[in-house]
């Protein structure tokens, strides 16, 4: 059974940094991509970053480009999201997810999801 477990969330002041991790287990074959999504209260879930394992290419939401970095850790079967220069508008529940779809892009392309980790940024 596939499991994804996020960690690393917390509270931080604007301009601060957090590193989220998503540990995976239970896969019979490696997914094609992993992504981070977030959802703030009253808002729709939005894509934050995706990493494609075929060539390790990455994709970022415009709002996080230059501040967030997604990376994989093969040794830990994990994917990380380094978040720097955090803003109040980054406050949300962050979810990691995996996809077996080629060129996964939208949340519907992702089939396994973690429970989420809360990120709160305050002034």
PDB file of C-alpha atoms in Angstrom:
ATOM      1  CA  UNK A   1       0.000   0.000   0.000  1.00  0.00           C
ATOM      2  CA  UNK A   2       1.332   3.406  -0.979  1.00  0.00           C
ATOM      3  CA  UNK A   3       2.012   5.893   1.773  1.00  0.00           C
ATOM      4  CA  UNK A   4       3.134   9.500   1.603  1.00  0.00           C
ATOM      5  CA  UNK A   5       4.037  11.325   4.789  1.00  0.00           C
ATOM      6  CA  UNK A   6       4.821  15.025   4.858  1.00  0.00           C
ATOM      7  CA  UNK A   7       6.904  16.707   7.521  1.00  0.00           C
ATOM      8  CA  UNK A   8       8.687  19.968   8.153  1.00  0.00           C
ATOM      9  CA  UNK A   9       5.808  22.366   8.396  1.00  0.00           C
ATOM     10  CA  UNK A  10       5.552  24.951  11.125  1.00  0.00           C
ATOM     11  CA  UNK A  11       5.302  28.605  11.927  1.00  0.00           C
ATOM     12  CA  UNK A  12       7.804  31.144  10.673  1.00  0.00           C
ATOM     13  CA  UNK A  13       8.068  34.870  10.230  1.00  0.00           C
ATOM     14  CA  UNK A  14       8.063  36.548   6.860  1.00  0.00           C
ATOM     15  CA  UNK A  15      11.371  36.163   5.126  1.00  0.00           C
ATOM     16  CA  UNK A  16      12.112  32.933   6.919  1.00  0.00           C
ATOM     17  CA  UNK A  17      12.670  29.442   5.552  1.00  0.00           C
ATOM     18  CA  UNK A  18      11.224  25.982   5.957  1.00  0.00           C
ATOM     19  CA  UNK A  19      12.087  22.650   4.381  1.00  0.00           C
ATOM     20  CA  UNK A  20       9.263  20.256   3.758  1.00  0.00           C
ATOM     21  CA  UNK A  21       9.857  16.581   3.185  1.00  0.00           C
ATOM     22  CA  UNK A  22       7.659  13.884   1.727  1.00  0.00           C
ATOM     23  CA  UNK A  23       8.624  10.319   2.475  1.00  0.00           C
ATOM     24  CA  UNK A  24       7.153   7.618   0.287  1.00  0.00           C
ATOM     25  CA  UNK A  25       6.743   3.886   0.674  1.00  0.00           C
ATOM     26  CA  UNK A  26       4.833   0.993  -0.784  1.00  0.00           C
ATOM     27  CA  UNK A  27       5.459   1.614  -4.462  1.00  0.00           C
ATOM     28  CA  UNK A  28       5.943  -1.361  -6.736  1.00  0.00           C
ATOM     29  CA  UNK A  29       7.426   0.964  -9.340  1.00  0.00           C
ATOM     30  CA  UNK A  30       8.666   4.528  -9.063  1.00  0.00           C
ATOM     31  CA  UNK A  31       6.104   7.175 -10.001  1.00  0.00           C
ATOM     32  CA  UNK A  32       6.766   9.484 -12.939  1.00  0.00           C
ATOM     33  CA  UNK A  33       6.461  12.664 -10.922  1.00  0.00           C
ATOM     34  CA  UNK A  34       5.930  14.088  -7.494  1.00  0.00           C
ATOM     35  CA  UNK A  35       4.413  17.389  -6.675  1.00  0.00           C
ATOM     36  CA  UNK A  36       3.707  19.776  -3.876  1.00  0.00           C
ATOM     37  CA  UNK A  37       0.344  21.441  -3.691  1.00  0.00           C
ATOM     38  CA  UNK A  38      -1.116  23.811  -1.152  1.00  0.00           C
ATOM     39  CA  UNK A  39      -4.522  24.917  -0.019  1.00  0.00           C
ATOM     40  CA  UNK A  40      -5.329  27.940   2.085  1.00  0.00           C
ATOM     41  CA  UNK A  41      -8.646  28.292   3.931  1.00  0.00           C
ATOM     42  CA  UNK A  42     -11.394  29.293   1.545  1.00  0.00           C
ATOM     43  CA  UNK A  43      -9.198  28.849  -1.504  1.00  0.00           C
ATOM     44  CA  UNK A  44      -8.776  26.150  -4.098  1.00  0.00           C
ATOM     45  CA  UNK A  45      -5.857  23.772  -4.014  1.00  0.00           C
ATOM     46  CA  UNK A  46      -3.016  25.093  -6.128  1.00  0.00           C
ATOM     47  CA  UNK A  47       0.059  23.550  -7.643  1.00  0.00           C
ATOM     48  CA  UNK A  48       3.317  24.695  -6.076  1.00  0.00           C
ATOM     49  CA  UNK A  49       6.051  22.575  -7.649  1.00  0.00           C
ATOM     50  CA  UNK A  50       6.512  19.353  -9.569  1.00  0.00           C
ATOM     51  CA  UNK A  51       9.568  17.232 -10.225  1.00  0.00           C
ATOM     52  CA  UNK A  52       9.654  14.772 -13.110  1.00  0.00           C
ATOM     53  CA  UNK A  53      11.823  11.774 -12.391  1.00  0.00           C
ATOM     54  CA  UNK A  54      12.603  10.932 -16.013  1.00  0.00           C
ATOM     55  CA  UNK A  55      14.962  13.891 -16.310  1.00  0.00           C
ATOM     56  CA  UNK A  56      14.623  15.675 -12.961  1.00  0.00           C
ATOM     57  CA  UNK A  57      13.072  18.669 -14.645  1.00  0.00           C
ATOM     58  CA  UNK A  58      10.987  20.888 -12.410  1.00  0.00           C
ATOM     59  CA  UNK A  59       8.006  23.148 -12.686  1.00  0.00           C
ATOM     60  CA  UNK A  60       7.020  25.933 -10.316  1.00  0.00           C
ATOM     61  CA  UNK A  61       4.078  28.183  -9.755  1.00  0.00           C
ATOM     62  CA  UNK A  62       4.905  31.759 -10.704  1.00  0.00           C
ATOM     63  CA  UNK A  63       4.300  32.884  -7.154  1.00  0.00           C
ATOM     64  CA  UNK A  64       7.112  30.703  -5.772  1.00  0.00           C
ATOM     65  CA  UNK A  65       9.687  30.836  -8.559  1.00  0.00           C
ATOM     66  CA  UNK A  66      13.074  31.846  -7.249  1.00  0.00           C
ATOM     67  CA  UNK A  67      12.035  31.167  -3.650  1.00  0.00           C
ATOM     68  CA  UNK A  68      11.107  27.482  -3.559  1.00  0.00           C
ATOM     69  CA  UNK A  69      13.141  24.497  -4.737  1.00  0.00           C
ATOM     70  CA  UNK A  70      11.892  20.962  -5.182  1.00  0.00           C
ATOM     71  CA  UNK A  71      14.396  18.117  -5.099  1.00  0.00           C
ATOM     72  CA  UNK A  72      14.516  14.383  -4.721  1.00  0.00           C
ATOM     73  CA  UNK A  73      16.432  12.271  -2.249  1.00  0.00           C
ATOM     74  CA  UNK A  74      16.838   8.780  -3.612  1.00  0.00           C
ATOM     75  CA  UNK A  75      18.475   7.507  -0.463  1.00  0.00           C
ATOM     76  CA  UNK A  76      15.418   8.404   1.561  1.00  0.00           C
ATOM     77  CA  UNK A  77      12.799   7.812  -1.126  1.00  0.00           C
ATOM     78  CA  UNK A  78      11.764  11.353  -0.421  1.00  0.00           C
ATOM     79  CA  UNK A  79      11.130  14.643  -2.096  1.00  0.00           C
ATOM     80  CA  UNK A  80      11.893  17.935  -0.429  1.00  0.00           C
ATOM     81  CA  UNK A  81      10.589  21.435  -0.850  1.00  0.00           C
ATOM     82  CA  UNK A  82      12.978  24.120   0.298  1.00  0.00           C
ATOM     83  CA  UNK A  83      11.014  27.295   0.906  1.00  0.00           C
ATOM     84  CA  UNK A  84      12.900  30.551   1.317  1.00  0.00           C
ATOM     85  CA  UNK A  85      11.801  34.170   1.651  1.00  0.00           C
ATOM     86  CA  UNK A  86       8.428  33.041   2.906  1.00  0.00           C
ATOM     87  CA  UNK A  87       5.503  35.413   2.620  1.00  0.00           C
ATOM     88  CA  UNK A  88       2.258  35.631   4.510  1.00  0.00           C
ATOM     89  CA  UNK A  89       0.445  34.469   1.379  1.00  0.00           C
ATOM     90  CA  UNK A  90       2.410  31.200   1.508  1.00  0.00           C
ATOM     91  CA  UNK A  91       0.379  30.213   4.551  1.00  0.00           C
ATOM     92  CA  UNK A  92      -1.487  27.021   3.701  1.00  0.00           C
ATOM     93  CA  UNK A  93      -1.702  23.298   4.187  1.00  0.00           C
ATOM     94  CA  UNK A  94       0.936  21.732   1.968  1.00  0.00           C
ATOM     95  CA  UNK A  95       0.395  18.335   0.398  1.00  0.00           C
ATOM     96  CA  UNK A  96       2.698  16.086  -1.536  1.00  0.00           C
ATOM     97  CA  UNK A  97       1.397  13.770  -4.199  1.00  0.00           C
ATOM     98  CA  UNK A  98       2.654  11.295  -6.756  1.00  0.00           C
ATOM     99  CA  UNK A  99       1.676  10.646 -10.329  1.00  0.00           C
ATOM    100  CA  UNK A 100       2.128   7.825 -12.795  1.00  0.00           C
ATOM    101  CA  UNK A 101       1.037  10.092 -15.616  1.00  0.00           C
ATOM    102  CA  UNK A 102       3.508  11.306 -18.213  1.00  0.00           C
ATOM    103  CA  UNK A 103       3.892  15.083 -18.002  1.00  0.00           C
ATOM    104  CA  UNK A 104       1.636  15.312 -14.960  1.00  0.00           C
ATOM    105  CA  UNK A 105       0.454  18.868 -14.454  1.00  0.00           C
ATOM    106  CA  UNK A 106      -2.866  19.311 -12.711  1.00  0.00           C
ATOM    107  CA  UNK A 107      -3.899  17.874  -9.368  1.00  0.00           C
ATOM    108  CA  UNK A 108      -6.129  15.374 -11.142  1.00  0.00           C
ATOM    109  CA  UNK A 109      -3.014  13.794 -12.669  1.00  0.00           C
ATOM    110  CA  UNK A 110      -1.851  12.863  -9.163  1.00  0.00           C
ATOM    111  CA  UNK A 111      -3.281   9.751  -7.603  1.00  0.00           C
ATOM    112  CA  UNK A 112      -1.655   9.339  -4.188  1.00  0.00           C
ATOM    113  CA  UNK A 113      -1.678  12.094  -1.596  1.00  0.00           C
ATOM    114  CA  UNK A 114      -0.272  12.701   1.830  1.00  0.00           C
ATOM    115  CA  UNK A 115      -2.215  14.077   4.766  1.00  0.00           C
ATOM    116  CA  UNK A 116      -0.592  17.488   4.587  1.00  0.00           C
ATOM    117  CA  UNK A 117       1.620  19.646   6.746  1.00  0.00           C
ATOM    118  CA  UNK A 118       0.679  23.144   7.860  1.00  0.00           C
ATOM    119  CA  UNK A 119       2.833  26.139   7.016  1.00  0.00           C
ATOM    120  CA  UNK A 120       2.019  29.402   8.749  1.00  0.00           C
ATOM    121  CA  UNK A 121       3.858  32.610   7.932  1.00  0.00           C
ATOM    122  CA  UNK A 122       3.314  35.654  10.095  1.00  0.00           C
ATOM    123  CA  UNK A 123       4.641  39.180  10.211  1.00  0.00           C
TER     124      UNK A 123
END
